[in-house]
mmCIF file of C-alpha atoms in Angstrom:
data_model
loop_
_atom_site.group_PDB
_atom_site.id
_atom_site.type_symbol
_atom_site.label_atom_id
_atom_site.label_comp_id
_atom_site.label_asym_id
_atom_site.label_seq_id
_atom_site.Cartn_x
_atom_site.Cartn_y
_atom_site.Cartn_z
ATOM 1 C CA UNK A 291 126.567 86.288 109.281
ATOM 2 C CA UNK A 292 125.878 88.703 112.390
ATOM 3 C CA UNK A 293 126.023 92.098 112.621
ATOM 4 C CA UNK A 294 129.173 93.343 114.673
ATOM 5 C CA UNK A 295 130.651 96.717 116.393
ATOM 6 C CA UNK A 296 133.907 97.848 115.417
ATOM 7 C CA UNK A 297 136.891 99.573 118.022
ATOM 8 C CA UNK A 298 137.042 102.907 115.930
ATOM 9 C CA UNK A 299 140.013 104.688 115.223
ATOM 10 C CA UNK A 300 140.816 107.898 116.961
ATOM 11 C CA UNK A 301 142.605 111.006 115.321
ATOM 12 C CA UNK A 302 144.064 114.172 117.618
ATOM 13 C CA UNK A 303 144.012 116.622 114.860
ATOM 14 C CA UNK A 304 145.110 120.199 116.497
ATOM 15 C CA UNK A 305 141.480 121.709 115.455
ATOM 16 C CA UNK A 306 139.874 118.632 117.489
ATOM 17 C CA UNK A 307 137.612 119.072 120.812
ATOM 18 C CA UNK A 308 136.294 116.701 123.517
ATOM 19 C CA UNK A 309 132.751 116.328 122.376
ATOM 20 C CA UNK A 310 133.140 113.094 120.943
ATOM 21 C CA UNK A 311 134.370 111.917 124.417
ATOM 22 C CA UNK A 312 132.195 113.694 126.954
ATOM 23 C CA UNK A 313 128.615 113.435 124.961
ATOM 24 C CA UNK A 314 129.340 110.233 122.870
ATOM 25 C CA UNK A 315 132.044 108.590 125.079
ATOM 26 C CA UNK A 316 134.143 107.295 123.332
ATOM 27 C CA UNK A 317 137.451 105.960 125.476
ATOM 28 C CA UNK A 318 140.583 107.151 124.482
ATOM 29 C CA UNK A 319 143.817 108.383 126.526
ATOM 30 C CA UNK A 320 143.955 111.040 123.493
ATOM 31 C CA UNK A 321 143.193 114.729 125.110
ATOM 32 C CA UNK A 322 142.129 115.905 121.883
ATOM 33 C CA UNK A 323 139.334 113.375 120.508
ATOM 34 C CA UNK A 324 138.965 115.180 116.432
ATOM 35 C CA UNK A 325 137.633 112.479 114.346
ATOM 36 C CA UNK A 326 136.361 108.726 115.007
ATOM 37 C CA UNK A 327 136.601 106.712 112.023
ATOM 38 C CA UNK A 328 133.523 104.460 112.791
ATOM 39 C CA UNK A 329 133.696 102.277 109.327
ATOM 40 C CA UNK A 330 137.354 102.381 108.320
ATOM 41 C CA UNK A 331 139.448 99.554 106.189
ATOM 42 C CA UNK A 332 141.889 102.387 105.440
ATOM 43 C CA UNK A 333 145.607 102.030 106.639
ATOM 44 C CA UNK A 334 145.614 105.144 108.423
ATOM 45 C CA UNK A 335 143.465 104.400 110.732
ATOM 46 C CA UNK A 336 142.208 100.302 110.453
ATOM 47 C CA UNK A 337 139.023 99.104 112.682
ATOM 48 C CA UNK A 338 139.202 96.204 114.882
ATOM 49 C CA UNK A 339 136.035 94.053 114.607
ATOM 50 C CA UNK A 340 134.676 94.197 118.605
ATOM 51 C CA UNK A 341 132.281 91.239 118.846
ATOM 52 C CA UNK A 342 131.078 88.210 117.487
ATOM 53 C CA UNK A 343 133.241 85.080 115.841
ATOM 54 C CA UNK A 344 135.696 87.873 113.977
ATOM 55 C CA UNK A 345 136.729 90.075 117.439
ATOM 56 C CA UNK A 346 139.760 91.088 117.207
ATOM 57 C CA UNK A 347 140.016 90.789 113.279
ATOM 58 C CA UNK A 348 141.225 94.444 111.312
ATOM 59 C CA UNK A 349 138.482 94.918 109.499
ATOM 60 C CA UNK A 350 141.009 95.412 106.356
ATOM 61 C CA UNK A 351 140.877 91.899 106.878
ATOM 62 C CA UNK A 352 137.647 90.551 107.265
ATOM 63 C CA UNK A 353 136.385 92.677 104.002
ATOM 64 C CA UNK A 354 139.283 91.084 102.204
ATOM 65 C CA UNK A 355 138.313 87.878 103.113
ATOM 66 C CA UNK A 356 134.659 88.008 103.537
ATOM 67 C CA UNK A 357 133.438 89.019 99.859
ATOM 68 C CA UNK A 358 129.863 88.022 100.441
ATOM 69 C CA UNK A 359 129.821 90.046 103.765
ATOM 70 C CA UNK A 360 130.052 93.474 101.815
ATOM 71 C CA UNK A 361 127.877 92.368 98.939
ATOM 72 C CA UNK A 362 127.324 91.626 95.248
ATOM 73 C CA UNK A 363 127.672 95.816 94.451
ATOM 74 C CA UNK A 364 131.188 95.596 95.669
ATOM 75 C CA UNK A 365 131.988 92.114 93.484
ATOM 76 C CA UNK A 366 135.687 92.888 91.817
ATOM 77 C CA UNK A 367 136.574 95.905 94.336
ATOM 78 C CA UNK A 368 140.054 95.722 95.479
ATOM 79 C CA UNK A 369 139.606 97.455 98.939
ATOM 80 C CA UNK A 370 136.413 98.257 100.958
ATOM 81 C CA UNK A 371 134.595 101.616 99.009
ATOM 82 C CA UNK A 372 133.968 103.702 101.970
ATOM 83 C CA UNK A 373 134.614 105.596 105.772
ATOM 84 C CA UNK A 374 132.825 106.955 107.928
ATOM 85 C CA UNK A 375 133.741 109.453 110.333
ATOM 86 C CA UNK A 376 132.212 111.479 113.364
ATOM 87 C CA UNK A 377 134.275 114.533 113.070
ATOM 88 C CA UNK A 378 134.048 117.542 116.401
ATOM 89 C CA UNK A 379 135.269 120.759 115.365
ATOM 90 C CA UNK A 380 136.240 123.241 118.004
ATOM 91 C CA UNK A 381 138.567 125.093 115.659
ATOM 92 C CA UNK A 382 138.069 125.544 112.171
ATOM 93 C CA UNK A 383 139.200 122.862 109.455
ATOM 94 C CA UNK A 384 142.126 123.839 107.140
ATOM 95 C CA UNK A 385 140.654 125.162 103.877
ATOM 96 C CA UNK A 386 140.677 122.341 101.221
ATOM 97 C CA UNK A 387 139.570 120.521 98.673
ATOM 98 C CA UNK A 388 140.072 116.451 97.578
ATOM 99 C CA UNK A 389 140.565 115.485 93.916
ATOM 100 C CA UNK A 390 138.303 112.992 91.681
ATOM 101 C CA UNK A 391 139.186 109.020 90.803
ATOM 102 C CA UNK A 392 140.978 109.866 87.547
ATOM 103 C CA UNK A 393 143.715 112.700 89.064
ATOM 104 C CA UNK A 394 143.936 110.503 92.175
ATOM 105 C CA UNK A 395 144.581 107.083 90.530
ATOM 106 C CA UNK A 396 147.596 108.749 88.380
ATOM 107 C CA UNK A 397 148.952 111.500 91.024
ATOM 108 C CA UNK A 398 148.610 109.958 94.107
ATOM 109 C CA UNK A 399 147.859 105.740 93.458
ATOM 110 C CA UNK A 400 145.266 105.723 95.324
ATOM 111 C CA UNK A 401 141.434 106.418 95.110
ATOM 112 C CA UNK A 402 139.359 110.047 94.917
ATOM 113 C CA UNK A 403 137.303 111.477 97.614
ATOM 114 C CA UNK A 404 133.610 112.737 97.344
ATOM 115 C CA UNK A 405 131.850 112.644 100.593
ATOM 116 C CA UNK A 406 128.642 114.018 102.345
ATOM 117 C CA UNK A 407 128.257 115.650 105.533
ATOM 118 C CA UNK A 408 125.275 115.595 108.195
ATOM 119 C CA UNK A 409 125.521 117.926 110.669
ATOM 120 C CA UNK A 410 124.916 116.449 114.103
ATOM 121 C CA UNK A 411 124.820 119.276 116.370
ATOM 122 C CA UNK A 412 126.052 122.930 115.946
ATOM 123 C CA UNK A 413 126.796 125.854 118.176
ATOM 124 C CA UNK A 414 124.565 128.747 117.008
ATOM 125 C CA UNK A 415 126.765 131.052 114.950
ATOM 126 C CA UNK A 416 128.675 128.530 113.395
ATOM 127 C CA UNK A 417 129.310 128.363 109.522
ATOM 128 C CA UNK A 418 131.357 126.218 107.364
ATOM 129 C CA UNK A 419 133.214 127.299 103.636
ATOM 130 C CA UNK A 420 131.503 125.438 100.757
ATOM 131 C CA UNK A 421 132.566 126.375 97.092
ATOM 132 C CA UNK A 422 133.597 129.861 95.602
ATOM 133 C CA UNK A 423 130.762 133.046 95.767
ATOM 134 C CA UNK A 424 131.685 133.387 92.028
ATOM 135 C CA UNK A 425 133.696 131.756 89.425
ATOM 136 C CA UNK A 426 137.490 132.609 89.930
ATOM 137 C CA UNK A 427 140.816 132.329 87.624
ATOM 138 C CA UNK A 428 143.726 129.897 88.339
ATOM 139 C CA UNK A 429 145.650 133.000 89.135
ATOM 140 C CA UNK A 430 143.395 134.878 91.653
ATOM 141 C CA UNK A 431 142.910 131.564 93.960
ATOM 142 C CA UNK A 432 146.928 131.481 93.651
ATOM 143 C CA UNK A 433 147.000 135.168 94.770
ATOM 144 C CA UNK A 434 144.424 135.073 97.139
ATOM 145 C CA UNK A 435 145.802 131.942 99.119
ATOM 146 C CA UNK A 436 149.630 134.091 99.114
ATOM 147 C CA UNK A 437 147.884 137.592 100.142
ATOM 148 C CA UNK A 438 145.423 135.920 102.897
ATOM 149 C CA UNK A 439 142.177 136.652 101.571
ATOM 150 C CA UNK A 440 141.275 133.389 100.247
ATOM 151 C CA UNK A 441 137.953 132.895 102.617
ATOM 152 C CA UNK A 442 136.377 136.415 101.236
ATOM 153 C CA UNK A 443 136.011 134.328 97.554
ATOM 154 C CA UNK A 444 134.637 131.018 99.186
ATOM 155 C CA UNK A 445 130.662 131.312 100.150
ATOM 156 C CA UNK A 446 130.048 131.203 103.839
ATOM 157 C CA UNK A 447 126.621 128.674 104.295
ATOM 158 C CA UNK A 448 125.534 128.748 107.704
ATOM 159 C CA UNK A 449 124.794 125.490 109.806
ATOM 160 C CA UNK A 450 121.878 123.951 111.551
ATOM 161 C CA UNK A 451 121.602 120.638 112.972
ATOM 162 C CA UNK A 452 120.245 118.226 110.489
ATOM 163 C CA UNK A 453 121.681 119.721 107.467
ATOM 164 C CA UNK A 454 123.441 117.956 104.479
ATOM 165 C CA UNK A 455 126.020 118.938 102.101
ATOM 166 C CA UNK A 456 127.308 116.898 99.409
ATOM 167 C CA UNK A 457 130.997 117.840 98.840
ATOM 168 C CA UNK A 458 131.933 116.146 95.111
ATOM 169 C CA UNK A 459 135.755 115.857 94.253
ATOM 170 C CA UNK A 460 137.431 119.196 93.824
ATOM 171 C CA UNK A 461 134.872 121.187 95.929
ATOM 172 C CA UNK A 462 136.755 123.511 97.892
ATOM 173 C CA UNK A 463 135.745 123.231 101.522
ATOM 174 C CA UNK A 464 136.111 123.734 105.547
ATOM 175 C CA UNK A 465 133.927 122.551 108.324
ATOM 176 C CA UNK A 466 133.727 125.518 110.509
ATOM 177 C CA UNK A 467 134.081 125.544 114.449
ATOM 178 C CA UNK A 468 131.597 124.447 116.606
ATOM 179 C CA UNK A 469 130.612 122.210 114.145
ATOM 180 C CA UNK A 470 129.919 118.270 115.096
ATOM 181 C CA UNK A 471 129.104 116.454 112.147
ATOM 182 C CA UNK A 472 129.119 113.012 110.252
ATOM 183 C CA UNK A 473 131.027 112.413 107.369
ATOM 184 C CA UNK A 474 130.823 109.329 104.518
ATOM 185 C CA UNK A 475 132.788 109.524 101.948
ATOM 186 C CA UNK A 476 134.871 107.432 99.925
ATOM 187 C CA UNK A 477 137.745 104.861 100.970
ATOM 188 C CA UNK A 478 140.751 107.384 100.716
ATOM 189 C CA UNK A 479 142.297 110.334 102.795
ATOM 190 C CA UNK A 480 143.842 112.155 100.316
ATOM 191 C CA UNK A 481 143.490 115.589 101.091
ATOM 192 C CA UNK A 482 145.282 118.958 99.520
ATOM 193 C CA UNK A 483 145.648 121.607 102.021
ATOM 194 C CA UNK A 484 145.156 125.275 100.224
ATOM 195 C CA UNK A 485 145.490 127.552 103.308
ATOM 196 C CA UNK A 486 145.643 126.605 106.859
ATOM 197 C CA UNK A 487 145.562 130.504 109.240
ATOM 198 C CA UNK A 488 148.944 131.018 109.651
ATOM 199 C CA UNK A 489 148.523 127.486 112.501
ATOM 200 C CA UNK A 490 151.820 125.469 113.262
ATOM 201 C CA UNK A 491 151.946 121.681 113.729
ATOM 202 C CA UNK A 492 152.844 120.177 117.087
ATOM 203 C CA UNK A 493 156.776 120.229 115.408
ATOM 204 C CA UNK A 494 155.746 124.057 115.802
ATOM 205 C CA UNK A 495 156.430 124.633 111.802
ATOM 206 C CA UNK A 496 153.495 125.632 110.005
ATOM 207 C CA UNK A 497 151.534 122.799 108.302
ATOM 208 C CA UNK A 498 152.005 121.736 104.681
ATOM 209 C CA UNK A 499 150.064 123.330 101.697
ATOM 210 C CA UNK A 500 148.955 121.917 98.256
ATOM 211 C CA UNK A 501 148.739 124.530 96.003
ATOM 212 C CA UNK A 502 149.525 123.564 93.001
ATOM 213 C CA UNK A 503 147.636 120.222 93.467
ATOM 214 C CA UNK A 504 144.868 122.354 94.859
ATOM 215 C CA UNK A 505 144.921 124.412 91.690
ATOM 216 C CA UNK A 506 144.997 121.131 89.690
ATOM 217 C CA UNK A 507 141.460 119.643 90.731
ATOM 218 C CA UNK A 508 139.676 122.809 92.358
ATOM 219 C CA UNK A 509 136.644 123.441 90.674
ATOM 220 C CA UNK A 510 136.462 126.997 91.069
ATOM 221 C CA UNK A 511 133.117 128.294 90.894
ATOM 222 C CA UNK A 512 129.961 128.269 93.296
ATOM 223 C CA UNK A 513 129.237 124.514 94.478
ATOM 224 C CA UNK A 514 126.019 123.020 93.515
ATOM 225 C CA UNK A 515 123.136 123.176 95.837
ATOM 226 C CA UNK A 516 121.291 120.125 97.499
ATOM 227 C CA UNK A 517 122.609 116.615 97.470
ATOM 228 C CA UNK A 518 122.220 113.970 94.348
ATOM 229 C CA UNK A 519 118.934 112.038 95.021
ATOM 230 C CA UNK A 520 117.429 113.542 98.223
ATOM 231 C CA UNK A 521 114.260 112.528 98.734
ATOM 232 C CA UNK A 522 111.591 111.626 101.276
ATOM 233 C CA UNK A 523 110.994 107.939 101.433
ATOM 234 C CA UNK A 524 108.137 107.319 103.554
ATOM 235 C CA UNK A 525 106.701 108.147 106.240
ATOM 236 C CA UNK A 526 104.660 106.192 109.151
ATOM 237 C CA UNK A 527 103.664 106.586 112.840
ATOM 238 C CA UNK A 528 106.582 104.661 113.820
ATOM 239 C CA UNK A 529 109.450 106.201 111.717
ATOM 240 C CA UNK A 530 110.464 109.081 109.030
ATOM 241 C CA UNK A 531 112.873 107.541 105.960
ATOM 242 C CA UNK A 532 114.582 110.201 104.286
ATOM 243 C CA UNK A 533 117.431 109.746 101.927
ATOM 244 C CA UNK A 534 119.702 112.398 102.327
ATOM 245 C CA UNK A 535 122.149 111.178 99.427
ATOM 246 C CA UNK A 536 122.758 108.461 96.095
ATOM 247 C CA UNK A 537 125.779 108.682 94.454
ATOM 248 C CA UNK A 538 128.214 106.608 92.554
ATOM 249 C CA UNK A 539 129.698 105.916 96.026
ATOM 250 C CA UNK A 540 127.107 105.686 98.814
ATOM 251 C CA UNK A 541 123.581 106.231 99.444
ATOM 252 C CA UNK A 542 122.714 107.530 102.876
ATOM 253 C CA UNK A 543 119.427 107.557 104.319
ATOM 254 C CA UNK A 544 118.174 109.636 107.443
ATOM 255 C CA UNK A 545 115.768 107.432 109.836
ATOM 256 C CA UNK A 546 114.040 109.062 112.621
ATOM 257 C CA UNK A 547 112.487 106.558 114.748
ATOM 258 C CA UNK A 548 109.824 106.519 117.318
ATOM 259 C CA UNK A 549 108.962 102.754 117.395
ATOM 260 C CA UNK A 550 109.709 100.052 114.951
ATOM 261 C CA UNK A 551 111.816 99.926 111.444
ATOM 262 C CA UNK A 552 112.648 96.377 109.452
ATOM 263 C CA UNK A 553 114.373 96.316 106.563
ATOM 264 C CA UNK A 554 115.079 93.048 104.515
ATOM 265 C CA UNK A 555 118.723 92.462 103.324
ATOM 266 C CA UNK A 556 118.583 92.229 99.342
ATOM 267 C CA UNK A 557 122.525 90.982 99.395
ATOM 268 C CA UNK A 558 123.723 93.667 97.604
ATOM 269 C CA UNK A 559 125.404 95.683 99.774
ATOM 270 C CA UNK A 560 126.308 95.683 103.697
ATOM 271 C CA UNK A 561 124.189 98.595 105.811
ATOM 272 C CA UNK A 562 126.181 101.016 107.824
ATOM 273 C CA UNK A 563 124.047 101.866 111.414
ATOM 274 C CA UNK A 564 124.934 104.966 113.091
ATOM 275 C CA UNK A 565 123.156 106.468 115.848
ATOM 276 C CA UNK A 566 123.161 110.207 116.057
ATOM 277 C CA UNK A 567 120.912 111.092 118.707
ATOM 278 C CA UNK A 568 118.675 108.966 121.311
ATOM 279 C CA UNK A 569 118.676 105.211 121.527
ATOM 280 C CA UNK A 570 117.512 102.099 119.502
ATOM 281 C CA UNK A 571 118.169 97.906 119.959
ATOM 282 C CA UNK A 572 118.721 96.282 116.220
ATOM 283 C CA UNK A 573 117.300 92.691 116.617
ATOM 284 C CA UNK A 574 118.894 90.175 113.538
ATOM 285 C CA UNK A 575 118.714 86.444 113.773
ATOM 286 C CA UNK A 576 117.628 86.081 116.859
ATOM 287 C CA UNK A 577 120.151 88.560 118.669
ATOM 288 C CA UNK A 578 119.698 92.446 119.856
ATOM 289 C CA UNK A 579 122.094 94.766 119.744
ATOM 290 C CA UNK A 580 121.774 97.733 121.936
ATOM 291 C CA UNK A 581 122.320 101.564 120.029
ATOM 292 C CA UNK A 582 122.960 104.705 121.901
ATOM 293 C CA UNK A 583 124.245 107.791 120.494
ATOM 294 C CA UNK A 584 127.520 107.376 118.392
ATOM 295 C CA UNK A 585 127.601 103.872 118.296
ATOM 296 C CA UNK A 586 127.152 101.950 114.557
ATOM 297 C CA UNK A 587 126.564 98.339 113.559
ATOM 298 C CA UNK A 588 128.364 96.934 110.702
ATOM 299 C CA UNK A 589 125.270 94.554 109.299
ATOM 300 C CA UNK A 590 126.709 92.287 106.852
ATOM 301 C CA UNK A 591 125.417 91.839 103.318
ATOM 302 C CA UNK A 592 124.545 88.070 103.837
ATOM 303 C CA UNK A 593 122.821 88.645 107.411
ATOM 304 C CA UNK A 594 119.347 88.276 106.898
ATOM 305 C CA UNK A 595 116.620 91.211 107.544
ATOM 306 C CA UNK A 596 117.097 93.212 110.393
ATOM 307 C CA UNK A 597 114.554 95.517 112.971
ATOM 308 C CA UNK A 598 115.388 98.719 115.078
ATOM 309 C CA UNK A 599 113.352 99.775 117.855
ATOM 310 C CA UNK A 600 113.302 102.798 120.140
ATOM 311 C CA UNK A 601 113.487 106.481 119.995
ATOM 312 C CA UNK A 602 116.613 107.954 118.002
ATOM 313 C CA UNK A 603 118.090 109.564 115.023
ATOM 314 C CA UNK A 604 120.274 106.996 112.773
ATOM 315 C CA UNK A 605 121.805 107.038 109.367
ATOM 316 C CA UNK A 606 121.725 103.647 106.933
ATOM 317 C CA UNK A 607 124.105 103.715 104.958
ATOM 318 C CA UNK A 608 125.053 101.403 101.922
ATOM 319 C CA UNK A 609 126.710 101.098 98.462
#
């Protein structure tokens, strides 16, 4: 089977800009362009395959019916694992936080959320909200969410391009404005809203909060540092393989290339290619696919090994 592009889905989320649109072009009549769900199975917002045999399919359906296309790690899964997301902050996120498997399966039906974020591109003040400065009660986060001050007990990391952060279930969080990132995460969008800025919907009432959910899952103390399994991978005059996360979930490696890349296909899982910055042309069974910046491949598990070549910054990533 062939690698493919898939028709993303586009959110308008009111903290959304037009990045996504004017540096990555992506075509939508939406005037807000937020987030632009590049690997998505998820009802909310469904791929359509774009080329090859299965155009036109929802990609909902081709991983239900194509098993062997996502790979002998996903054998027994009921739904694809994971999404991923290119995500253009010009106003800050809501502050909140996602809760693991176990509280999700039995509150909610549905699946937890860890994910991991790469940052893209960044103006040069911007910051993001990742975990608590200190370890806090049940009662002050309650307190602190009614009274306003909720951000003064949440540590403010600054942001650079090419920076990671690994946000595990019940890690409070917010991606900051200015911020244009890269998320993976896991197959589910189930999200609990602890405090928003005083912001009204486009029905002009002021969004929904989760607190008591919030308070359920949060894990309120500082958030670990680093990402599980970072490590550099190798290293040659042609390309820099750096993984940049392994977890239960994903595994997401960074590949900076300046010439050529292979990688065999070992049939275990599918390989997620997203290009971040520059260009590249992924050559598999005798076709080439062209890559500029914020396009991805979906290369199936059962496609045989595959080569990039150019000058560009791309994550791989698989399960």
């Amino acid at each position: 089977m062939q690698p493919f592009r898939l028709t993303p889905a586009c959110k308008d989320y009111l903290w959304g800009g037009t990045r996504l649109k004017t540096v990555y072009g992506k075509r939508t009549a939406l005037p807000v362009l937020a987030e632009s769900w590049e690997l998505s199975a998820h009802p909310d917002g469904d791929g359509v395959i774009a080329c090859g045999e299965f155009a036109g399919t929802p990609f909902s359906r081709f991983a239900a019916e194509h098993p062997e296309a996502l790979g002998g790690n996903c054998a027994g899964a009921k739904e694809f694992p994971i999404l991923i997301k290119l995500i253009d902050a010009a106003r800050f996120l809501s502050i909140q936080v996602h809760p693991d498997d176990g509280y999700a399966r039995r509150v909610e039906g549905g699946r937890g959320k860890t994910e991991m974020w790469y940052v893209v591109d960044c103006e040069p003040d911007a910051f993001l909200y990742f975990g608590f400065e200190r370890e806090i009660s049940a009662e002050e986060m309650r307190r602190r969410i009614a009274d306003h001050t909720i951000t003064e007990a949440l540590h403010k990391a600054p942001v650079h391009k090419g920076d990671v952060f690994f946000i595990g279930a019940g890690t409070i969080h917010a991606i900051g404005a200015g911020i244009l990132l890269a998320e993976i995460q896991q197959n589910s969008n189930t999200t609990y809203r602890v405090y928003d800025f005083g912001r009204v919907g486009a029905d002009g009432k002021p969004r929904e909060l989760h607190v008591d959910k919030a308070l359920d899952v949060t894990l309120r103390a500082p958030a670990p540092a680093g990402a599980p399994g970072a490590e550099m991978l190798a290293e040659t005059a042609d390309f820099r393989l750096r993984r940049l996360a392994k977890c239960d979930y994903f595994t997401v490696d960074a590949l900076a290339l300046s010439g050529n890349y292979r990688r065999e296909m070992t049939g275990d899982s599918f390989v997620s290619v997203l290009c971040t910055e520059g260009g590249a042309a992924l050559s598999c069974g005798g076709e080439e696919f062209p890559l500029r910046a914020g396009e991805s491949l979906f290369v199936p598990a059962d496609a045989p090994g595959f080569a990039l070549t150019g000058n560009g910054e791309l994550l791989l990533t698989t399960v």
